[in-house]
């Protein structure tokens, strides 16, 4: 049965029904739909628009439907056009006349705007918690690896020594910004569209402040046309999810590189790896690759919704129904990626010796050798040239700066003394970097204290 059959003389073409229906995916928010309807009739009764008796019958009926869907006693079978029609039809079948009064002073346009907001509001918080779980895991790794030296890279070439804690801290920062974005979205979206009607409000004396309050919104939205056609918060969410996915993807790319035979900085746990059907020796980083791969899907959802919205005149247009499947998919995908990623890194082994050995060769301490000369009064540009010659010499002999004898040093510049070895040791290179944000232990400990504080609330 259609909610709008009165004006029609023919049945809907079956293909049209199938193309038009949204029940197959909007049933995901049946709870939100029922919660919104209960708030709506509670307000209608308070305003004297609906009798107390009808309100009670409707609320009891809706709660019964909620329980029955939750328990599986009531199946959401295909047939109704959308979840709104399904709930209203079921209600009327169950309680009769009163059920037909549920939709007084409401349109499906403000109803769907409300349902989606209620659904998304919870998901935004849920995703925030998953990001926080990941940050907690990163913080644990950081605390355990303040002295785990490794090469830091630029252009994927060894650059300067850092620690594993410092490297993890960079990702911690990215995810902190992600959480900030989710928080901002929540703050901006948390206004209630219910009572906006189809587009122009209603002639009933609705109390929109009251429904907003019942549904834990900060207040009602202030323009009924915008209320039914605003999908900005979904675009913002998809942009935030795209950024989370991009961060996870970068991290996965590094883990894939670190997990190669050539690097061997990490070993992904057996429980998070897969094998090859033909090559017995293989242990593949499939989970990291899949997370990296799913990023495309999240970006796709963002571009799809931006494109859907770009030509829409005010107010509601059916195009907007397209917001749901792609948003739901993006949310479920990102939630899965976050949970899997956290599991993968919490079980992963960091091979500290390999990391440290890698930092030792590759001249990651060349800048520090130049700074040593500067400390002895040599202008930086000259120091740069001298160390460049040291590197060339080492490359020819196949050794590291640390392996040169003092005589060899002095042959290139007489300024070098015995204290050069201490000055360019990995530990010194890292420990001397003590300004806030740098990898030195002192700086890192200050930052970790700040992070711990952030994760408290
Ligand atoms: N299923 C619709 C949607 O998702 C609900 C709103 C329908 N309103 C309408 N006037 N057709 O957007």
XYZ file of N, CA, C and O in Angstrom, residues 131-298:
672
model
N 38.837 5.627 16.291
C 40.080 6.371 16.045
C 40.845 6.496 17.366
O 42.068 6.337 17.411
N 40.100 6.731 18.426
C 40.736 6.863 19.738
C 41.402 5.550 20.173
O 42.504 5.562 20.730
N 40.750 4.429 19.909
C 41.363 3.130 20.224
C 42.706 2.987 19.507
O 43.678 2.503 20.079
N 42.714 3.408 18.255
C 43.952 3.329 17.481
C 45.018 4.245 18.086
O 46.188 3.863 18.222
N 44.606 5.446 18.490
C 45.573 6.369 19.106
C 46.158 5.775 20.392
O 47.342 5.936 20.671
N 45.299 5.099 21.162
C 45.777 4.465 22.396
C 46.859 3.438 22.091
O 47.872 3.362 22.776
N 46.607 2.652 21.035
C 47.575 1.633 20.641
C 48.886 2.300 20.213
O 49.977 1.860 20.576
N 48.780 3.385 19.463
C 49.984 4.099 19.017
C 50.767 4.625 20.217
O 52.001 4.568 20.246
N 50.029 5.127 21.194
C 50.682 5.680 22.380
C 51.455 4.580 23.130
O 52.578 4.810 23.602
N 50.868 3.397 23.202
C 51.566 2.271 23.839
C 52.868 1.974 23.096
O 53.928 1.818 23.718
N 52.781 1.897 21.780
C 53.995 1.617 20.994
C 55.022 2.729 21.220
O 56.223 2.480 21.362
N 54.552 3.960 21.285
C 55.467 5.088 21.498
C 56.198 4.952 22.826
O 57.425 5.114 22.898
N 55.435 4.676 23.877
C 56.054 4.598 25.204
C 57.112 3.495 25.274
O 58.090 3.614 26.002
N 56.889 2.442 24.502
C 57.827 1.312 24.537
C 59.046 1.528 23.634
O 59.967 0.729 23.644
N 59.028 2.560 22.817
C 60.077 2.677 21.799
C 60.737 4.049 21.723
O 61.096 4.528 20.658
N 60.903 4.666 22.889
C 61.554 5.979 22.937
C 63.029 5.886 22.550
O 63.639 6.870 22.147
N 63.613 4.681 22.681
C 65.022 4.488 22.343
C 65.208 3.528 21.175
O 66.296 2.980 20.996
N 64.144 3.258 20.448
C 64.287 2.391 19.274
C 64.669 3.255 18.081
O 63.831 3.948 17.506
N 65.952 3.228 17.745
C 66.422 4.111 16.665
C 66.093 3.522 15.315
O 66.138 2.310 15.112
N 65.754 4.391 14.404
C 65.485 3.954 13.030
C 65.797 5.120 12.103
O 65.898 6.259 12.566
N 65.965 4.848 10.814
C 66.183 5.975 9.911
C 64.865 6.705 9.643
O 63.829 6.068 9.487
N 64.936 8.027 9.628
C 63.809 8.799 9.108
C 64.097 9.024 7.628
O 65.264 9.103 7.236
N 63.056 9.101 6.812
C 63.251 9.177 5.366
C 62.717 10.480 4.783
O 61.745 11.050 5.285
N 63.361 10.952 3.728
C 62.715 11.891 2.806
C 62.978 11.318 1.416
O 64.034 10.697 1.196
N 62.049 11.474 0.513
C 62.151 10.873 -0.825
C 62.369 9.364 -0.748
O 62.961 8.779 -1.648
N 61.940 8.756 0.348
C 62.173 7.334 0.614
C 63.674 6.998 0.647
O 64.088 5.864 0.454
N 64.499 8.022 0.885
C 65.936 7.842 1.059
C 66.230 8.139 2.527
O 65.672 9.060 3.101
N 67.142 7.373 3.086
C 67.492 7.608 4.484
C 67.951 9.052 4.671
O 68.766 9.557 3.890
N 67.432 9.697 5.720
C 67.727 11.119 5.896
C 68.429 11.396 7.221
O 69.620 11.724 7.245
N 67.702 11.250 8.334
C 68.294 11.492 9.651
C 67.728 10.468 10.622
O 66.621 9.972 10.417
N 68.473 10.163 11.660
C 67.951 9.157 12.592
C 66.798 9.709 13.426
O 66.822 10.890 13.823
N 65.836 8.882 13.666
C 64.703 9.221 14.535
C 64.470 8.008 15.426
O 65.303 7.116 15.473
N 63.347 7.992 16.123
C 62.992 6.777 16.872
C 61.647 6.290 16.355
O 60.883 7.048 15.749
N 61.373 5.031 16.660
C 60.073 4.474 16.291
C 58.957 5.253 16.986
O 57.897 5.507 16.403
N 59.214 5.671 18.219
C 58.210 6.459 18.946
C 57.865 7.732 18.178
O 56.695 8.101 18.040
N 58.881 8.369 17.651
C 58.666 9.620 16.926
C 57.868 9.376 15.642
O 56.964 10.134 15.299
N 58.217 8.296 14.960
C 57.507 7.956 13.718
C 56.028 7.671 14.013
O 55.137 8.170 13.319
N 55.757 6.921 15.049
C 54.370 6.623 15.428
C 53.642 7.911 15.835
O 52.452 8.077 15.589
N 54.394 8.806 16.466
C 53.800 10.074 16.900
C 53.259 10.887 15.737
O 52.251 11.593 15.869
N 53.910 10.778 14.583
C 53.418 11.519 13.412
C 52.010 11.049 13.057
O 51.115 11.849 12.755
N 51.792 9.740 13.133
C 50.452 9.220 12.837
C 49.464 9.568 13.947
O 48.292 9.852 13.684
N 49.952 9.563 15.170
C 49.079 9.967 16.275
C 48.489 11.358 15.996
O 47.298 11.594 16.177
N 49.347 12.258 15.527
C 48.904 13.620 15.218
C 47.820 13.618 14.129
O 46.831 14.333 14.226
N 48.049 12.822 13.087
C 47.066 12.774 11.993
C 45.707 12.320 12.518
O 44.672 12.898 12.187
N 45.745 11.275 13.349
C 44.468 10.757 13.852
C 43.846 11.711 14.872
O 42.620 11.740 15.026
N 44.662 12.499 15.538
C 44.107 13.506 16.447
C 43.316 14.543 15.638
O 42.220 14.956 16.020
N 43.875 14.941 14.497
C 43.139 15.889 13.645
C 41.858 15.247 13.112
O 40.831 15.899 13.008
N 41.934 13.965 12.792
C 40.735 13.270 12.307
C 39.626 13.321 13.355
O 38.462 13.563 13.038
N 40.022 13.101 14.586
C 39.032 13.121 15.657
C 38.455 14.532 15.821
O 37.273 14.702 16.083
N 39.310 15.511 15.657
C 38.856 16.901 15.722
C 37.821 17.191 14.642
O 36.809 17.848 14.879
N 38.078 16.664 13.442
C 37.126 16.879 12.340
C 35.774 16.240 12.665
O 34.724 16.842 12.435
N 35.794 15.040 13.217
C 34.531 14.363 13.556
C 33.773 15.171 14.609
O 32.554 15.335 14.533
N 34.511 15.688 15.560
C 33.895 16.504 16.608
C 33.228 17.750 16.003
O 32.087 18.083 16.330
N 33.935 18.406 15.098
C 33.381 19.614 14.455
C 32.088 19.292 13.698
O 31.139 20.070 13.712
N 32.093 18.150 13.014
C 30.905 17.761 12.246
C 29.712 17.610 13.187
O 28.627 18.115 12.929
N 29.965 16.928 14.278
C 28.891 16.721 15.263
C 28.330 18.065 15.733
O 27.118 18.282 15.755
N 29.214 18.959 16.080
C 28.791 20.262 16.603
C 27.952 21.028 15.584
O 26.992 21.697 15.920
N 28.324 20.932 14.326
C 27.637 21.709 13.289
C 26.312 21.069 12.872
O 25.372 21.750 12.509
N 26.261 19.739 12.918
C 25.060 19.070 12.395
C 23.956 18.897 13.427
O 22.826 18.587 13.079
N 24.275 19.116 14.702
C 23.357 18.666 15.746
C 22.165 19.610 15.989
O 21.913 20.054 17.100
N 21.457 19.929 14.910
C 20.235 20.741 14.994
C 19.111 19.979 14.313
O 19.328 19.300 13.302
N 17.927 20.074 14.883
C 16.837 19.170 14.508
C 15.977 19.715 13.360
O 15.400 20.797 13.471
N 15.864 18.946 12.265
C 15.061 19.400 11.128
C 13.561 19.096 11.274
O 12.757 19.609 10.494
N 13.193 18.279 12.261
C 11.791 17.866 12.367
C 10.894 19.087 12.593
O 11.211 19.955 13.398
N 9.775 19.104 11.863
C 8.872 20.255 11.954
C 9.038 21.176 10.759
O 8.323 22.167 10.627
N 9.958 20.843 9.871
C 10.137 21.657 8.668
C 9.110 21.294 7.598
O 8.965 21.999 6.602
N 8.419 20.157 7.822
C 7.402 19.740 6.856
C 8.034 19.364 5.534
O 9.192 18.949 5.475
N 7.276 19.522 4.451
C 7.784 19.156 3.135
C 8.881 20.119 2.720
O 9.899 19.732 2.150
N 8.676 21.406 3.008
C 9.687 22.433 2.722
C 9.370 23.764 3.393
O 10.247 24.573 3.627
N 8.070 23.992 3.700
C 7.663 25.334 4.121
C 7.091 25.364 5.528
O 6.255 26.205 5.852
N 7.547 24.429 6.381
C 6.985 24.380 7.727
C 5.564 23.864 7.673
O 5.143 23.281 6.665
N 4.798 24.046 8.755
C 3.400 23.601 8.738
C 2.530 24.682 9.363
O 3.041 25.628 9.962
N 1.222 24.491 9.242
C 0.287 25.465 9.847
C -0.093 25.048 11.260
O -0.805 25.766 11.948
N 0.367 23.869 11.686
C 0.081 23.437 13.066
C 0.995 24.171 14.040
O 2.130 24.501 13.688
N 0.485 24.398 15.247
C 1.349 25.082 16.246
C 2.366 24.123 16.865
O 2.288 23.805 18.043
N 3.302 23.660 16.030
C 4.316 22.715 16.524
C 5.259 23.407 17.496
O 5.515 24.600 17.359
N 5.784 22.659 18.439
C 6.834 23.184 19.316
C 8.146 22.525 18.913
O 8.501 21.451 19.408
N 8.849 23.162 18.018
C 10.069 22.554 17.462
C 11.205 22.511 18.480
O 12.050 21.624 18.434
N 11.226 23.490 19.376
C 12.252 23.462 20.428
C 12.094 22.196 21.272
O 13.070 21.554 21.640
N 10.836 21.876 21.536
C 10.548 20.725 22.391
C 10.988 19.415 21.734
O 11.662 18.590 22.362
N 10.636 19.209 20.450
C 11.073 17.960 19.789
C 12.597 17.903 19.711
O 13.194 16.847 19.904
N 13.204 19.058 19.450
C 14.671 19.082 19.384
C 15.252 18.610 20.713
O 16.197 17.809 20.753
N 14.644 19.088 21.781
C 15.107 18.724 23.123
C 14.898 17.231 23.394
O 15.799 16.551 23.895
N 13.712 16.745 23.015
C 13.425 15.314 23.238
C 14.439 14.423 22.524
O 14.728 13.319 22.966
N 14.948 14.916 21.413
C 15.854 14.092 20.605
C 17.334 14.465 20.814
O 18.199 14.083 20.016
N 17.594 15.209 21.881
C 18.978 15.571 22.240
C 19.712 16.389 21.187
O 20.921 16.228 20.986
N 18.984 17.239 20.500
C 19.657 18.186 19.604
C 19.916 19.479 20.370
O 19.270 19.756 21.383
N 20.822 20.300 19.849
C 21.086 21.597 20.496
C 19.903 22.541 20.323
O 19.711 23.469 21.096
N 19.108 22.328 19.261
C 17.951 23.179 19.020
C 17.387 22.865 17.653
O 17.891 21.969 16.965
N 16.331 23.567 17.230
C 15.786 23.310 15.889
C 16.607 24.034 14.814
O 17.238 25.053 15.105
N 16.593 23.498 13.602
C 17.195 24.208 12.466
C 16.349 25.448 12.175
O 15.167 25.500 12.535
N 16.920 26.443 11.497
C 16.238 27.742 11.408
C 15.654 28.073 10.039
O 15.063 29.144 9.862
N 15.814 27.180 9.069
C 15.179 27.450 7.778
C 14.640 26.131 7.236
O 15.407 25.193 6.989
N 13.317 26.084 7.043
C 12.692 24.798 6.715
C 13.132 24.269 5.346
O 13.227 23.057 5.151
N 13.403 25.167 4.409
C 13.835 24.697 3.081
C 15.229 24.076 3.158
O 15.493 23.023 2.591
N 16.107 24.749 3.869
C 17.460 24.195 4.047
C 17.396 22.881 4.834
O 18.108 21.930 4.503
N 16.528 22.844 5.827
C 16.460 21.657 6.702
C 16.202 20.378 5.926
O 16.762 19.334 6.243
N 15.309 20.449 4.926
C 14.959 19.226 4.194
C 15.908 18.944 3.035
O 15.846 17.870 2.428
N 16.774 19.898 2.727
C 17.654 19.667 1.565
C 19.137 19.775 1.897
O 19.969 19.717 1.008
N 19.426 19.923 3.196
C 20.836 19.999 3.589
C 21.438 18.601 3.700
O 20.943 17.763 4.456
N 22.489 18.372 2.910
C 23.257 17.130 3.070
C 24.729 17.464 3.301
O 25.614 16.617 3.151
N 24.985 18.719 3.700
C 26.379 19.151 3.945
C 27.078 18.257 4.961
O 28.261 17.928 4.795
N 26.345 17.907 6.005
C 27.010 17.137 7.069
C 27.472 15.775 6.564
O 28.455 15.228 7.061
N 26.766 15.238 5.563
C 27.200 13.953 4.987
C 28.456 14.149 4.147
O 29.374 13.324 4.163
N 28.478 15.260 3.423
C 29.667 15.556 2.610
C 30.863 15.797 3.527
O 31.962 15.297 3.275
N 30.616 16.520 4.607
C 31.706 16.738 5.570
C 32.178 15.419 6.164
O 33.377 15.197 6.342
N 31.215 14.551 6.462
C 31.597 13.260 7.037
C 32.404 12.453 6.022
O 33.435 11.867 6.367
N 31.942 12.428 4.770
C 32.667 11.645 3.757
C 34.059 12.230 3.522
O 35.012 11.486 3.256
N 34.187 13.543 3.650
C 35.513 14.162 3.521
C 36.393 13.738 4.703
O 37.576 13.415 4.532
N 35.802 13.731 5.891
C 36.570 13.309 7.074
C 36.953 11.834 6.961
O 38.081 11.444 7.290
N 36.020 11.018 6.472
C 36.324 9.587 6.303
C 37.403 9.385 5.234
O 38.261 8.511 5.362
N 37.344 10.201 4.190
C 38.374 10.117 3.141
C 39.743 10.426 3.724
O 40.741 9.788 3.371
N 39.797 11.398 4.620
C 41.079 11.774 5.224
C 41.570 10.667 6.155
O 42.760 10.328 6.154
N 40.655 10.087 6.912
C 41.042 8.943 7.762
C 41.586 7.825 6.880
O 42.641 7.241 7.161
N 40.869 7.540 5.794
C 41.291 6.449 4.897
C 42.656 6.762 4.288
O 43.508 5.882 4.148
N 42.862 8.019 3.934
C 44.152 8.424 3.363
C 45.272 8.217 4.391
O 46.353 7.717 4.063
N 45.009 8.577 5.637
C 46.019 8.375 6.687
C 46.316 6.880 6.880
O 47.479 6.466 6.966
N 45.256 6.097 6.942
C 45.458 4.648 7.112
C 46.232 4.085 5.926
O 47.091 3.220 6.074
N 45.921 4.592 4.749
C 46.550 4.084 3.539
C 48.054 4.409 3.517
O 48.875 3.569 3.142
N 48.412 5.600 3.929
C 49.836 5.957 4.002
C 50.551 5.044 4.998
O 51.655 4.569 4.755
N 49.912 4.845 6.125
C 50.484 4.008 7.177
C 50.654 2.580 6.642
O 51.695 1.941 6.828
N 49.620 2.082 5.953
C 49.690 0.724 5.393
C 50.818 0.619 4.386
O 51.546 -0.384 4.352
N 50.969 1.637 3.570
C 52.047 1.634 2.576
C 53.398 1.483 3.273
O 54.256 0.714 2.843
N 53.588 2.185 4.377
C 54.852 2.072 5.108
C 55.026 0.679 5.690
O 56.118 0.103 5.645
N 53.940 0.148 6.227
C 54.034 -1.190 6.824
C 54.361 -2.222 5.746
O 55.150 -3.144 5.975
N 53.775 -2.045 4.575
C 54.054 -2.969 3.468
C 55.544 -2.896 3.099
O 56.201 -3.919 2.903
N 56.064 -1.685 3.055
C 57.498 -1.523 2.743
C 58.355 -2.116 3.866
O 59.293 -2.872 3.621
N 57.991 -1.805 5.097
C 58.775 -2.287 6.250
C 58.735 -3.807 6.357
O 59.615 -4.420 6.954
N 57.678 -4.389 5.818
C 57.490 -5.835 5.921
C 58.174 -6.597 4.771
O 58.193 -7.821 4.763
N 58.756 -5.864 3.818
C 59.392 -6.559 2.689
C 60.650 -7.292 3.146
O 61.237 -6.965 4.179
N 61.086 -8.257 2.334
C 62.327 -8.986 2.630
C 63.499 -8.018 2.711
O 64.445 -8.223 3.463
N 63.444 -6.974 1.899
C 64.556 -6.029 1.839
C 64.665 -5.214 3.129
O 65.756 -4.962 3.616
N 63.541 -4.761 3.673
C 63.582 -3.923 4.877
C 63.616 -4.746 6.164
O 64.462 -4.541 7.001
N 62.610 -5.600 6.295
C 62.458 -6.410 7.516
C 62.464 -5.586 8.808
O 63.046 -5.996 9.803
N 61.842 -4.429 8.766
C 61.706 -3.621 9.996
C 60.616 -4.189 10.899
O 60.623 -3.978 12.102
N 59.632 -4.827 10.273
C 58.512 -5.368 11.059
C 58.185 -6.765 10.566
O 58.542 -7.152 9.447
N 57.502 -7.492 11.421
C 56.900 -8.730 10.947
C 55.426 -8.691 11.339
O 55.083 -8.579 12.520
N 54.579 -8.778 10.342
C 53.142 -8.817 10.606
C 52.819 -10.192 11.182
O 53.340 -11.214 10.726
N 51.989 -10.194 12.200
C 51.654 -11.449 12.868
C 50.961 -12.414 11.893
O 50.243 -11.986 10.987
N 51.199 -13.716 12.106
C 50.556 -14.736 11.264
C 49.039 -14.555 11.212
O 48.414 -14.758 10.178
N 48.466 -14.160 12.342
C 47.000 -14.046 12.394
C 46.491 -12.878 11.543
O 45.299 -12.787 11.275
N 47.374 -12.006 11.119
C 46.971 -10.880 10.269
C 47.629 -10.935 8.888
O 47.717 -9.923 8.200
N 48.115 -12.124 8.494
C 48.731 -12.279 7.172
C 48.053 -13.421 6.433
O 47.299 -14.188 7.019
N 48.382 -13.517 5.155
C 47.817 -14.599 4.352
C 48.936 -15.200 3.511
O 49.997 -14.593 3.342
N 48.671 -16.380 2.946
C 49.693 -17.069 2.164
C 49.371 -17.068 0.685
O 48.398 -16.469 0.244
N 50.241 -17.736 -0.074
C 50.044 -17.856 -1.512
C 49.661 -19.288 -1.844
O 50.140 -20.226 -1.207
N 48.803 -19.450 -2.855
C 48.363 -20.795 -3.226
C 49.459 -21.549 -3.963
O 49.436 -22.760 -4.048
N 50.435 -20.822 -4.515
C 51.481 -21.505 -5.286
C 52.864 -21.399 -4.655
O 53.640 -22.335 -4.679
N 53.153 -20.231 -4.043
C 54.518 -20.027 -3.527
C 54.532 -20.294 -2.021
O 54.071 -19.475 -1.238
N 55.069 -21.436 -1.621
C 54.969 -21.852 -0.214
C 55.647 -20.898 0.757
O 55.297 -20.858 1.928
N 56.638 -20.158 0.291
C 57.415 -19.307 1.208
C 56.690 -18.014 1.571
O 57.091 -17.301 2.480
N 55.577 -17.707 0.856
C 55.007 -16.358 0.973
C 54.169 -16.132 2.225
O 53.444 -17.000 2.675
N 54.324 -14.919 2.753
C 53.449 -14.448 3.817
C 53.125 -13.002 3.440
O 54.001 -12.137 3.487
N 51.930 -12.796 3.026
C 51.597 -11.513 2.394
C 50.869 -10.542 3.327
O 50.063 -10.954 4.148
N 51.118 -9.252 3.132
C 50.467 -8.239 3.970
C 49.098 -7.836 3.409
O 48.819 -6.657 3.197
N 48.243 -8.823 3.158
C 46.963 -8.544 2.492
C 46.098 -7.514 3.207
O 45.413 -6.717 2.558
N 46.106 -7.554 4.531
C 45.212 -6.645 5.259
C 45.652 -5.198 5.030
O 44.826 -4.323 4.744
N 46.952 -4.967 5.116
C 47.461 -3.612 4.858
C 47.129 -3.189 3.421
O 46.738 -2.046 3.165
N 47.260 -4.112 2.494
C 46.968 -3.779 1.091
C 45.481 -3.504 0.880
O 45.092 -2.582 0.158
N 44.651 -4.300 1.536
C 43.208 -4.100 1.374
C 42.756 -2.756 1.947
O 41.938 -2.055 1.351
N 43.304 -2.418 3.113
C 42.943 -1.130 3.720
C 43.383 -0.004 2.779
O 42.623 0.929 2.508
N 44.606 -0.132 2.249
C 45.080 0.860 1.281
C 44.141 0.907 0.077
O 43.780 1.968 -0.408
N 43.719 -0.261 -0.365
C 42.854 -0.337 -1.545
C 41.468 0.235 -1.325
O 40.893 0.848 -2.228
N 40.933 0.072 -0.137
C 39.558 0.530 0.106
C 39.452 2.045 0.124
O 38.348 2.600 0.065
N 40.578 2.714 0.222
C 40.573 4.177 0.207
C 39.844 4.708 -1.029
O 39.106 5.694 -0.947
N 40.027 4.034 -2.155
C 39.391 4.476 -3.394
C 37.877 4.522 -3.276
O 37.216 5.421 -3.803
N 37.349 3.556 -2.554
C 35.911 3.470 -2.377
C 35.368 4.638 -1.548
O 34.281 5.157 -1.817
N 36.132 5.033 -0.561
C 35.696 6.137 0.311
C 35.742 7.453 -0.481
O 34.798 8.247 -0.431
